[in-house]
Amino acid sequence: MARSGSLVLSLLAFAALLVVPFNCFVGAPRAPMEIDARAAAAVAMGLAPLALEQPASAYDSVVAMLQSWLVGGTVLTVIFAAAIIAAAANPLTKRRAEAQNMMNNKK
């Protein structure tokens, strides 16, 4: 369901973008930038459908939300398990411990 103020808000945001200067750093003075009205109109017409379309910000059902949480939790668990295995099976750490034991045995 579209919100009634979304088009007005989008137009105000676009107008604010036109007012804000495009360069953030102070540079050497240069010739004033001319804005082509045709290009601005083409950009506005191209972005107009985005102002009308509302993003899907809600899940269809509680089941879909729970499934997404389960998938996300499973993926995170797999990533953490892989990181723990990689840390435990680090051959460089094992080699350092072995070299330390060899040095201690020589003394």
PDB file of C-alpha atoms in Angstrom:
ATOM      1  CA  MET A   1       0.000   0.000   0.000  1.00  0.00           C
ATOM      2  CA  ALA A   2       1.496   3.296  -1.081  1.00  0.00           C
ATOM      3  CA  ARG A   3       1.810   6.095   1.398  1.00  0.00           C
ATOM      4  CA  SER A   4       0.269   9.398   0.436  1.00  0.00           C
ATOM      5  CA  GLY A   5       3.236  11.568   1.423  1.00  0.00           C
ATOM      6  CA  SER A   6       5.918   9.443  -0.234  1.00  0.00           C
ATOM      7  CA  LEU A   7       5.788  11.281  -3.564  1.00  0.00           C
ATOM      8  CA  VAL A   8       5.998  14.674  -1.895  1.00  0.00           C
ATOM      9  CA  LEU A   9       8.852  13.489   0.304  1.00  0.00           C
ATOM     10  CA  SER A  10      10.712  12.085  -2.698  1.00  0.00           C
ATOM     11  CA  LEU A  11      10.328  15.339  -4.604  1.00  0.00           C
ATOM     12  CA  LEU A  12      11.594  17.326  -1.614  1.00  0.00           C
ATOM     13  CA  ALA A  13      14.601  15.022  -1.309  1.00  0.00           C
ATOM     14  CA  PHE A  14      15.361  15.452  -5.016  1.00  0.00           C
ATOM     15  CA  ALA A  15      15.079  19.232  -4.680  1.00  0.00           C
ATOM     16  CA  ALA A  16      17.452  19.137  -1.710  1.00  0.00           C
ATOM     17  CA  LEU A  17      19.959  17.216  -3.818  1.00  0.00           C
ATOM     18  CA  LEU A  18      19.877  19.963  -6.408  1.00  0.00           C
ATOM     19  CA  VAL A  19      20.515  22.637  -3.771  1.00  0.00           C
ATOM     20  CA  VAL A  20      23.430  20.888  -2.025  1.00  0.00           C
ATOM     21  CA  PRO A  21      26.795  21.669  -3.617  1.00  0.00           C
ATOM     22  CA  PHE A  22      28.341  18.694  -5.399  1.00  0.00           C
ATOM     23  CA  ASN A  23      31.939  19.185  -4.288  1.00  0.00           C
ATOM     24  CA  CYS A  24      32.831  18.549  -0.663  1.00  0.00           C
ATOM     25  CA  PHE A  25      36.366  19.922  -0.754  1.00  0.00           C
ATOM     26  CA  VAL A  26      37.465  23.486  -1.293  1.00  0.00           C
ATOM     27  CA  GLY A  27      39.374  23.630  -4.533  1.00  0.00           C
ATOM     28  CA  ALA A  28      40.721  26.205  -6.892  1.00  0.00           C
ATOM     29  CA  PRO A  29      38.127  28.575  -8.319  1.00  0.00           C
ATOM     30  CA  ARG A  30      36.716  27.506 -11.645  1.00  0.00           C
ATOM     31  CA  ALA A  31      34.056  28.576 -14.074  1.00  0.00           C
ATOM     32  CA  PRO A  32      30.492  28.283 -12.772  1.00  0.00           C
ATOM     33  CA  MET A  33      28.860  24.972 -13.553  1.00  0.00           C
ATOM     34  CA  GLU A  34      25.895  25.170 -15.873  1.00  0.00           C
ATOM     35  CA  ILE A  35      23.094  22.718 -15.227  1.00  0.00           C
ATOM     36  CA  ASP A  36      21.422  21.453 -18.352  1.00  0.00           C
ATOM     37  CA  ALA A  37      17.664  21.573 -17.806  1.00  0.00           C
ATOM     38  CA  ARG A  38      17.091  18.751 -20.272  1.00  0.00           C
ATOM     39  CA  ALA A  39      19.483  16.449 -18.407  1.00  0.00           C
ATOM     40  CA  ALA A  40      17.858  17.297 -15.071  1.00  0.00           C
ATOM     41  CA  ALA A  41      14.423  16.599 -16.535  1.00  0.00           C
ATOM     42  CA  ALA A  42      15.629  13.274 -17.975  1.00  0.00           C
ATOM     43  CA  VAL A  43      17.064  12.233 -14.612  1.00  0.00           C
ATOM     44  CA  ALA A  44      13.858  13.229 -12.835  1.00  0.00           C
ATOM     45  CA  MET A  45      11.754  11.274 -15.318  1.00  0.00           C
ATOM     46  CA  GLY A  46      14.034   8.261 -14.969  1.00  0.00           C
ATOM     47  CA  LEU A  47      13.813   8.302 -11.172  1.00  0.00           C
ATOM     48  CA  ALA A  48      10.060   8.941 -11.047  1.00  0.00           C
ATOM     49  CA  PRO A  49       9.069   5.228 -10.963  1.00  0.00           C
ATOM     50  CA  LEU A  50      11.292   4.730  -7.930  1.00  0.00           C
ATOM     51  CA  ALA A  51       9.330   7.383  -6.043  1.00  0.00           C
ATOM     52  CA  LEU A  52       6.050   5.624  -6.793  1.00  0.00           C
ATOM     53  CA  GLU A  53       7.184   2.081  -5.984  1.00  0.00           C
ATOM     54  CA  GLN A  54       7.343   1.205  -2.303  1.00  0.00           C
ATOM     55  CA  PRO A  55       9.915  -1.345  -1.157  1.00  0.00           C
ATOM     56  CA  ALA A  56       8.774  -4.596   0.395  1.00  0.00           C
ATOM     57  CA  SER A  57       9.739  -4.067   4.011  1.00  0.00           C
ATOM     58  CA  ALA A  58       7.580  -6.710   5.646  1.00  0.00           C
ATOM     59  CA  TYR A  59       7.583 -10.501   5.619  1.00  0.00           C
ATOM     60  CA  ASP A  60       4.586 -12.309   4.152  1.00  0.00           C
ATOM     61  CA  SER A  61       4.170 -14.387   7.277  1.00  0.00           C
ATOM     62  CA  VAL A  62       5.711 -15.249  10.604  1.00  0.00           C
ATOM     63  CA  VAL A  63       6.849 -18.556   9.122  1.00  0.00           C
ATOM     64  CA  ALA A  64       8.862 -16.730   6.433  1.00  0.00           C
ATOM     65  CA  MET A  65      10.482 -14.559   9.084  1.00  0.00           C
ATOM     66  CA  LEU A  66      11.399 -17.566  11.212  1.00  0.00           C
ATOM     67  CA  GLN A  67      12.798 -19.393   8.187  1.00  0.00           C
ATOM     68  CA  SER A  68      14.986 -16.435   7.317  1.00  0.00           C
ATOM     69  CA  TRP A  69      16.291 -16.293  10.891  1.00  0.00           C
ATOM     70  CA  LEU A  70      17.016 -20.015  10.826  1.00  0.00           C
ATOM     71  CA  VAL A  71      18.885 -19.766   7.534  1.00  0.00           C
ATOM     72  CA  GLY A  72      20.853 -16.752   8.735  1.00  0.00           C
ATOM     73  CA  GLY A  73      21.701 -18.435  12.024  1.00  0.00           C
ATOM     74  CA  THR A  74      22.801 -21.588  10.223  1.00  0.00           C
ATOM     75  CA  VAL A  75      25.047 -19.636   7.877  1.00  0.00           C
ATOM     76  CA  LEU A  76      26.623 -17.733  10.770  1.00  0.00           C
ATOM     77  CA  THR A  77      27.153 -20.976  12.684  1.00  0.00           C
ATOM     78  CA  VAL A  78      28.917 -22.539   9.697  1.00  0.00           C
ATOM     79  CA  ILE A  79      31.128 -19.466   9.282  1.00  0.00           C
ATOM     80  CA  PHE A  80      32.086 -19.420  12.967  1.00  0.00           C
ATOM     81  CA  ALA A  81      32.729 -23.181  12.958  1.00  0.00           C
ATOM     82  CA  ALA A  82      35.019 -22.812   9.934  1.00  0.00           C
ATOM     83  CA  ALA A  83      36.917 -19.984  11.649  1.00  0.00           C
ATOM     84  CA  ILE A  84      37.353 -22.035  14.844  1.00  0.00           C
ATOM     85  CA  ILE A  85      38.563 -25.067  12.888  1.00  0.00           C
ATOM     86  CA  ALA A  86      40.977 -22.891  10.916  1.00  0.00           C
ATOM     87  CA  ALA A  87      42.324 -21.361  14.113  1.00  0.00           C
ATOM     88  CA  ALA A  88      42.728 -24.739  15.814  1.00  0.00           C
ATOM     89  CA  ALA A  89      44.334 -26.381  12.786  1.00  0.00           C
ATOM     90  CA  ASN A  90      46.794 -23.582  12.118  1.00  0.00           C
ATOM     91  CA  PRO A  91      50.001 -25.345  10.985  1.00  0.00           C
ATOM     92  CA  LEU A  92      52.154 -22.318  11.749  1.00  0.00           C
ATOM     93  CA  THR A  93      51.109 -22.321  15.394  1.00  0.00           C
ATOM     94  CA  LYS A  94      51.770 -26.057  15.615  1.00  0.00           C
ATOM     95  CA  ARG A  95      55.203 -25.610  14.030  1.00  0.00           C
ATOM     96  CA  ARG A  96      56.069 -22.816  16.471  1.00  0.00           C
ATOM     97  CA  ALA A  97      55.139 -25.030  19.433  1.00  0.00           C
ATOM     98  CA  GLU A  98      57.212 -27.866  17.963  1.00  0.00           C
ATOM     99  CA  ALA A  99      60.211 -25.572  17.447  1.00  0.00           C
ATOM    100  CA  GLN A 100      59.843 -24.271  21.013  1.00  0.00           C
ATOM    101  CA  ASN A 101      59.889 -27.831  22.333  1.00  0.00           C
ATOM    102  CA  MET A 102      62.994 -28.614  20.251  1.00  0.00           C
ATOM    103  CA  MET A 103      64.783 -25.533  21.634  1.00  0.00           C
ATOM    104  CA  ASN A 104      63.827 -26.462  25.209  1.00  0.00           C
ATOM    105  CA  ASN A 105      65.137 -30.015  24.709  1.00  0.00           C
ATOM    106  CA  LYS A 106      68.527 -28.735  23.443  1.00  0.00           C
ATOM    107  CA  LYS A 107      69.134 -26.772  26.648  1.00  0.00           C
TER     108      LYS A 107
END
